[in-house]
mmCIF file of C-alpha atoms in Angstrom:
data_model
loop_
_atom_site.group_PDB
_atom_site.id
_atom_site.type_symbol
_atom_site.label_atom_id
_atom_site.label_comp_id
_atom_site.label_asym_id
_atom_site.label_seq_id
_atom_site.Cartn_x
_atom_site.Cartn_y
_atom_site.Cartn_z
ATOM 1 C CA UNK A 1 -32.175 -32.536 -14.819
ATOM 2 C CA UNK A 2 -35.415 -31.868 -16.668
ATOM 3 C CA UNK A 3 -33.645 -30.285 -19.594
ATOM 4 C CA UNK A 4 -34.779 -27.143 -21.362
ATOM 5 C CA UNK A 5 -38.492 -26.619 -20.818
ATOM 6 C CA UNK A 6 -40.621 -24.744 -23.324
ATOM 7 C CA UNK A 7 -44.260 -23.760 -23.209
ATOM 8 C CA UNK A 8 -46.680 -24.030 -24.758
ATOM 9 C CA UNK A 9 -45.909 -27.087 -26.931
ATOM 10 C CA UNK A 10 -48.464 -25.984 -29.492
ATOM 11 C CA UNK A 11 -49.982 -22.599 -30.185
ATOM 12 C CA UNK A 12 -52.621 -21.708 -32.734
ATOM 13 C CA UNK A 13 -53.465 -18.053 -33.043
ATOM 14 C CA UNK A 14 -55.117 -15.670 -35.421
ATOM 15 C CA UNK A 15 -53.168 -13.227 -37.531
ATOM 16 C CA UNK A 16 -52.620 -9.972 -35.682
ATOM 17 C CA UNK A 17 -52.660 -11.495 -32.225
ATOM 18 C CA UNK A 18 -49.764 -11.342 -29.796
ATOM 19 C CA UNK A 19 -47.943 -14.591 -29.134
ATOM 20 C CA UNK A 20 -45.587 -15.254 -26.223
ATOM 21 C CA UNK A 21 -43.336 -18.297 -26.100
ATOM 22 C CA UNK A 22 -41.631 -19.267 -22.860
ATOM 23 C CA UNK A 23 -38.422 -21.045 -21.988
ATOM 24 C CA UNK A 24 -36.746 -22.316 -18.851
ATOM 25 C CA UNK A 25 -33.088 -23.157 -19.523
ATOM 26 C CA UNK A 26 -31.074 -25.861 -17.811
ATOM 27 C CA UNK A 27 -30.037 -24.715 -14.360
ATOM 28 C CA UNK A 28 -26.477 -23.383 -14.351
ATOM 29 C CA UNK A 29 -26.302 -22.736 -18.078
ATOM 30 C CA UNK A 30 -25.258 -19.185 -18.878
ATOM 31 C CA UNK A 31 -26.245 -18.938 -22.536
ATOM 32 C CA UNK A 32 -29.725 -19.125 -23.990
ATOM 33 C CA UNK A 33 -30.703 -19.282 -27.653
ATOM 34 C CA UNK A 34 -33.928 -18.918 -29.593
ATOM 35 C CA UNK A 35 -34.106 -20.778 -32.917
ATOM 36 C CA UNK A 36 -36.804 -21.025 -35.565
ATOM 37 C CA UNK A 37 -37.181 -24.150 -37.696
ATOM 38 C CA UNK A 38 -39.031 -24.314 -41.007
ATOM 39 C CA UNK A 39 -38.872 -26.701 -43.922
ATOM 40 C CA UNK A 40 -37.685 -23.974 -46.241
ATOM 41 C CA UNK A 41 -35.032 -22.301 -44.104
ATOM 42 C CA UNK A 42 -34.017 -25.024 -41.666
ATOM 43 C CA UNK A 43 -32.753 -24.014 -38.230
ATOM 44 C CA UNK A 44 -32.203 -20.284 -37.878
ATOM 45 C CA UNK A 45 -30.726 -18.558 -34.847
ATOM 46 C CA UNK A 46 -32.942 -15.644 -33.877
ATOM 47 C CA UNK A 47 -31.209 -14.293 -30.783
ATOM 48 C CA UNK A 48 -28.950 -15.395 -28.007
ATOM 49 C CA UNK A 49 -28.304 -14.234 -24.475
ATOM 50 C CA UNK A 50 -25.218 -14.618 -22.334
ATOM 51 C CA UNK A 51 -25.644 -14.122 -18.593
ATOM 52 C CA UNK A 52 -29.146 -12.748 -19.288
ATOM 53 C CA UNK A 53 -27.830 -10.043 -21.655
ATOM 54 C CA UNK A 54 -28.807 -10.089 -25.352
ATOM 55 C CA UNK A 55 -25.585 -10.528 -27.326
ATOM 56 C CA UNK A 56 -26.690 -10.991 -30.906
ATOM 57 C CA UNK A 57 -30.206 -10.351 -32.196
ATOM 58 C CA UNK A 58 -29.266 -10.052 -35.851
ATOM 59 C CA UNK A 59 -31.383 -13.095 -36.638
ATOM 60 C CA UNK A 60 -34.595 -11.543 -35.383
ATOM 61 C CA UNK A 61 -36.597 -11.146 -38.577
ATOM 62 C CA UNK A 62 -38.511 -7.962 -37.821
ATOM 63 C CA UNK A 63 -39.429 -5.493 -35.134
ATOM 64 C CA UNK A 64 -42.488 -7.607 -34.512
ATOM 65 C CA UNK A 65 -40.201 -10.044 -32.727
ATOM 66 C CA UNK A 66 -38.790 -9.320 -29.296
ATOM 67 C CA UNK A 67 -37.087 -11.442 -26.651
ATOM 68 C CA UNK A 68 -36.366 -10.926 -22.993
ATOM 69 C CA UNK A 69 -34.468 -12.744 -20.299
ATOM 70 C CA UNK A 70 -35.357 -11.163 -16.967
ATOM 71 C CA UNK A 71 -33.399 -13.732 -14.973
ATOM 72 C CA UNK A 72 -31.193 -16.777 -15.412
ATOM 73 C CA UNK A 73 -34.095 -19.208 -15.345
ATOM 74 C CA UNK A 74 -36.611 -17.665 -17.723
ATOM 75 C CA UNK A 75 -36.874 -16.190 -21.188
ATOM 76 C CA UNK A 76 -39.688 -15.149 -23.499
ATOM 77 C CA UNK A 77 -39.992 -14.661 -27.238
ATOM 78 C CA UNK A 78 -42.855 -12.414 -28.240
ATOM 79 C CA UNK A 79 -44.365 -11.826 -31.667
ATOM 80 C CA UNK A 80 -46.680 -8.855 -31.974
ATOM 81 C CA UNK A 81 -48.562 -8.764 -34.257
ATOM 82 C CA UNK A 82 -48.270 -12.319 -35.530
ATOM 83 C CA UNK A 83 -48.513 -13.174 -39.232
ATOM 84 C CA UNK A 84 -49.107 -16.485 -41.067
ATOM 85 C CA UNK A 85 -45.474 -16.523 -42.252
ATOM 86 C CA UNK A 86 -44.389 -16.734 -38.620
ATOM 87 C CA UNK A 87 -45.755 -20.284 -38.511
ATOM 88 C CA UNK A 88 -42.836 -22.530 -37.548
ATOM 89 C CA UNK A 89 -41.383 -24.524 -34.695
ATOM 90 C CA UNK A 90 -39.546 -22.309 -32.253
ATOM 91 C CA UNK A 91 -36.801 -23.877 -30.173
ATOM 92 C CA UNK A 92 -35.100 -22.610 -27.091
ATOM 93 C CA UNK A 93 -31.655 -23.966 -26.254
ATOM 94 C CA UNK A 94 -29.162 -23.396 -23.475
ATOM 95 C CA UNK A 95 -25.473 -24.092 -23.011
ATOM 96 C CA UNK A 96 -22.550 -23.692 -20.663
ATOM 97 C CA UNK A 97 -19.356 -23.208 -22.688
ATOM 98 C CA UNK A 98 -20.320 -26.047 -25.016
ATOM 99 C CA UNK A 99 -22.853 -27.303 -27.495
ATOM 100 C CA UNK A 100 -26.453 -26.308 -27.138
ATOM 101 C CA UNK A 101 -29.133 -28.430 -25.478
ATOM 102 C CA UNK A 102 -32.519 -27.925 -27.088
ATOM 103 C CA UNK A 103 -36.010 -27.930 -25.674
ATOM 104 C CA UNK A 104 -38.843 -29.793 -27.371
ATOM 105 C CA UNK A 105 -40.016 -26.692 -29.185
ATOM 106 C CA UNK A 106 -43.236 -24.757 -29.605
ATOM 107 C CA UNK A 107 -45.139 -25.390 -32.801
ATOM 108 C CA UNK A 108 -46.737 -22.080 -33.747
ATOM 109 C CA UNK A 109 -49.513 -21.862 -36.295
ATOM 110 C CA UNK A 110 -50.816 -18.448 -37.268
ATOM 111 C CA UNK A 111 -54.060 -18.581 -39.233
ATOM 112 C CA UNK B 1 -24.820 -17.303 -48.004
ATOM 113 C CA UNK B 2 -25.105 -20.864 -46.817
ATOM 114 C CA UNK B 3 -22.016 -21.499 -44.752
ATOM 115 C CA UNK B 4 -22.633 -25.205 -44.176
ATOM 116 C CA UNK B 5 -23.924 -27.339 -47.045
ATOM 117 C CA UNK B 6 -25.370 -30.732 -46.166
ATOM 118 C CA UNK B 7 -26.217 -33.655 -48.422
ATOM 119 C CA UNK B 8 -28.217 -35.644 -49.188
ATOM 120 C CA UNK B 9 -31.557 -34.120 -48.223
ATOM 121 C CA UNK B 10 -32.988 -37.569 -47.677
ATOM 122 C CA UNK B 11 -31.502 -41.044 -47.426
ATOM 123 C CA UNK B 12 -32.935 -44.551 -47.275
ATOM 124 C CA UNK B 13 -30.702 -47.344 -45.979
ATOM 125 C CA UNK B 14 -31.408 -50.995 -45.302
ATOM 126 C CA UNK B 15 -31.111 -52.262 -41.754
ATOM 127 C CA UNK B 16 -27.531 -53.239 -41.051
ATOM 128 C CA UNK B 17 -26.125 -50.981 -43.747
ATOM 129 C CA UNK B 18 -23.909 -47.924 -43.468
ATOM 130 C CA UNK B 19 -25.525 -44.470 -43.538
ATOM 131 C CA UNK B 20 -23.316 -41.634 -44.739
ATOM 132 C CA UNK B 21 -24.184 -37.950 -44.521
ATOM 133 C CA UNK B 22 -21.850 -35.286 -45.830
ATOM 134 C CA UNK B 23 -21.251 -31.641 -44.998
ATOM 135 C CA UNK B 24 -19.031 -28.986 -46.521
ATOM 136 C CA UNK B 25 -18.157 -25.633 -45.053
ATOM 137 C CA UNK B 26 -16.674 -22.414 -46.353
ATOM 138 C CA UNK B 27 -15.468 -20.527 -43.312
ATOM 139 C CA UNK B 28 -11.938 -21.665 -42.463
ATOM 140 C CA UNK B 29 -12.335 -20.124 -39.012
ATOM 141 C CA UNK B 30 -14.759 -22.886 -37.996
ATOM 142 C CA UNK B 31 -13.153 -24.985 -35.289
ATOM 143 C CA UNK B 32 -15.924 -27.152 -33.886
ATOM 144 C CA UNK B 33 -18.195 -29.502 -35.818
ATOM 145 C CA UNK B 34 -21.099 -31.172 -34.003
ATOM 146 C CA UNK B 35 -23.809 -33.427 -35.365
ATOM 147 C CA UNK B 36 -27.331 -33.273 -34.021
ATOM 148 C CA UNK B 37 -30.068 -35.897 -34.218
ATOM 149 C CA UNK B 38 -33.731 -34.893 -34.233
ATOM 150 C CA UNK B 39 -36.744 -37.180 -33.860
ATOM 151 C CA UNK B 40 -40.241 -36.002 -34.853
ATOM 152 C CA UNK B 41 -41.734 -33.722 -32.236
ATOM 153 C CA UNK B 42 -38.447 -33.344 -30.399
ATOM 154 C CA UNK B 43 -35.669 -30.819 -30.340
ATOM 155 C CA UNK B 44 -32.269 -31.551 -31.882
ATOM 156 C CA UNK B 45 -29.961 -33.486 -29.553
ATOM 157 C CA UNK B 46 -26.174 -33.486 -29.680
ATOM 158 C CA UNK B 47 -24.946 -36.786 -31.101
ATOM 159 C CA UNK B 48 -21.202 -36.447 -31.596
ATOM 160 C CA UNK B 49 -18.726 -33.630 -32.267
ATOM 161 C CA UNK B 50 -15.198 -33.198 -33.573
ATOM 162 C CA UNK B 51 -12.487 -30.544 -33.608
ATOM 163 C CA UNK B 52 -10.173 -30.065 -36.619
ATOM 164 C CA UNK B 53 -7.087 -31.338 -34.830
ATOM 165 C CA UNK B 54 -8.237 -34.937 -35.441
ATOM 166 C CA UNK B 55 -9.388 -36.636 -38.626
ATOM 167 C CA UNK B 56 -11.819 -39.085 -37.086
ATOM 168 C CA UNK B 57 -13.879 -39.554 -33.958
ATOM 169 C CA UNK B 58 -15.851 -42.656 -33.124
ATOM 170 C CA UNK B 59 -18.559 -43.172 -30.525
ATOM 171 C CA UNK B 60 -20.235 -46.540 -30.726
ATOM 172 C CA UNK B 61 -21.780 -46.964 -34.168
ATOM 173 C CA UNK B 62 -21.340 -43.266 -34.998
ATOM 174 C CA UNK B 63 -18.164 -41.923 -36.615
ATOM 175 C CA UNK B 64 -17.245 -38.445 -37.808
ATOM 176 C CA UNK B 65 -14.635 -38.218 -40.548
ATOM 177 C CA UNK B 66 -13.023 -34.818 -41.005
ATOM 178 C CA UNK B 67 -11.022 -33.545 -43.993
ATOM 179 C CA UNK B 68 -9.616 -30.139 -43.162
ATOM 180 C CA UNK B 69 -8.001 -29.495 -46.541
ATOM 181 C CA UNK B 70 -11.228 -30.241 -48.381
ATOM 182 C CA UNK B 71 -13.317 -28.426 -45.761
ATOM 183 C CA UNK B 72 -15.606 -31.420 -45.490
ATOM 184 C CA UNK B 73 -16.837 -33.667 -42.726
ATOM 185 C CA UNK B 74 -19.176 -36.597 -42.680
ATOM 186 C CA UNK B 75 -21.217 -38.745 -40.331
ATOM 187 C CA UNK B 76 -21.109 -42.514 -40.723
ATOM 188 C CA UNK B 77 -23.656 -44.713 -38.961
ATOM 189 C CA UNK B 78 -22.521 -48.326 -38.949
ATOM 190 C CA UNK B 79 -24.975 -51.234 -38.682
ATOM 191 C CA UNK B 80 -27.867 -48.787 -39.140
ATOM 192 C CA UNK B 81 -31.000 -49.639 -37.159
ATOM 193 C CA UNK B 82 -34.649 -48.586 -37.580
ATOM 194 C CA UNK B 83 -34.280 -46.582 -34.360
ATOM 195 C CA UNK B 84 -31.705 -44.429 -36.126
ATOM 196 C CA UNK B 85 -34.434 -43.086 -38.417
ATOM 197 C CA UNK B 86 -34.402 -39.349 -37.739
ATOM 198 C CA UNK B 87 -33.275 -36.047 -39.178
ATOM 199 C CA UNK B 88 -29.568 -35.340 -38.808
ATOM 200 C CA UNK B 89 -28.031 -31.877 -38.806
ATOM 201 C CA UNK B 90 -24.393 -31.012 -39.137
ATOM 202 C CA UNK B 91 -23.204 -27.740 -37.669
ATOM 203 C CA UNK B 92 -20.078 -25.663 -37.401
ATOM 204 C CA UNK B 93 -18.866 -23.059 -34.963
ATOM 205 C CA UNK B 94 -16.005 -20.595 -34.826
ATOM 206 C CA UNK B 95 -16.412 -19.655 -31.195
ATOM 207 C CA UNK B 96 -14.205 -22.337 -29.704
ATOM 208 C CA UNK B 97 -17.076 -24.750 -29.406
ATOM 209 C CA UNK B 98 -19.482 -22.255 -27.989
ATOM 210 C CA UNK B 99 -23.031 -22.723 -29.129
ATOM 211 C CA UNK B 100 -23.407 -19.024 -29.903
ATOM 212 C CA UNK B 101 -21.500 -19.452 -33.152
ATOM 213 C CA UNK B 102 -23.309 -22.547 -34.426
ATOM 214 C CA UNK B 103 -24.341 -22.572 -38.078
ATOM 215 C CA UNK B 104 -26.522 -25.520 -39.061
ATOM 216 C CA UNK B 105 -26.838 -27.457 -42.288
ATOM 217 C CA UNK B 106 -30.319 -27.954 -43.761
ATOM 218 C CA UNK B 107 -30.659 -31.469 -42.416
ATOM 219 C CA UNK B 108 -30.854 -35.025 -43.787
ATOM 220 C CA UNK B 109 -33.976 -37.106 -43.320
ATOM 221 C CA UNK B 110 -32.715 -40.659 -42.745
ATOM 222 C CA UNK B 111 -34.975 -43.698 -43.013
ATOM 223 C CA UNK B 112 -33.687 -47.131 -42.060
ATOM 224 C CA UNK B 113 -35.789 -49.856 -43.623
ATOM 225 C CA UNK B 114 -36.223 -53.054 -41.580
#
């Protein structure tokens, strides 16, 4: 199994631009999570899906953030418009009734 | 409110020594306590986990000690090796082990000196 696959690995964008992060979970996993990691705040859960349905999005910081999971093998996290304070590493993780398996992350830099 | 407090923030241990990382939690409903290991440029990876019905779990050189009454748990790395140098996160969940309830500690940056 290739594990959780995220793209891109690195993203540099200008403030105000739209950013889309992509995730392919492990085949057969029914839960998908988006996390944000910063030095100051550590690992924060942004949103999670179960069977493609958003269950808890209370961690999404603002309306600028949105996430979708159109099918069991794909999810996106979109930031529009992006701001410098959104700079962080964004992780996608998936699970099947157990602990989460993380992707390698997308390092986002908003300048 | 920080539900899982992890210490120390950073730790330097000599090769062959014992590394100890501690976590304390507040929510008595937590019933699953995993530890994750993260190398630079990688995502966190599950290392070892414990449930509160046991006081200790050992997997190779890694041991979790759990004190339910004190609401504390710790990770011990025996015979620490330079390859163990990484950031370690404790976590806790109250969803029967489901990842949707995971709350993470802030992490410990561990350096093993050769």
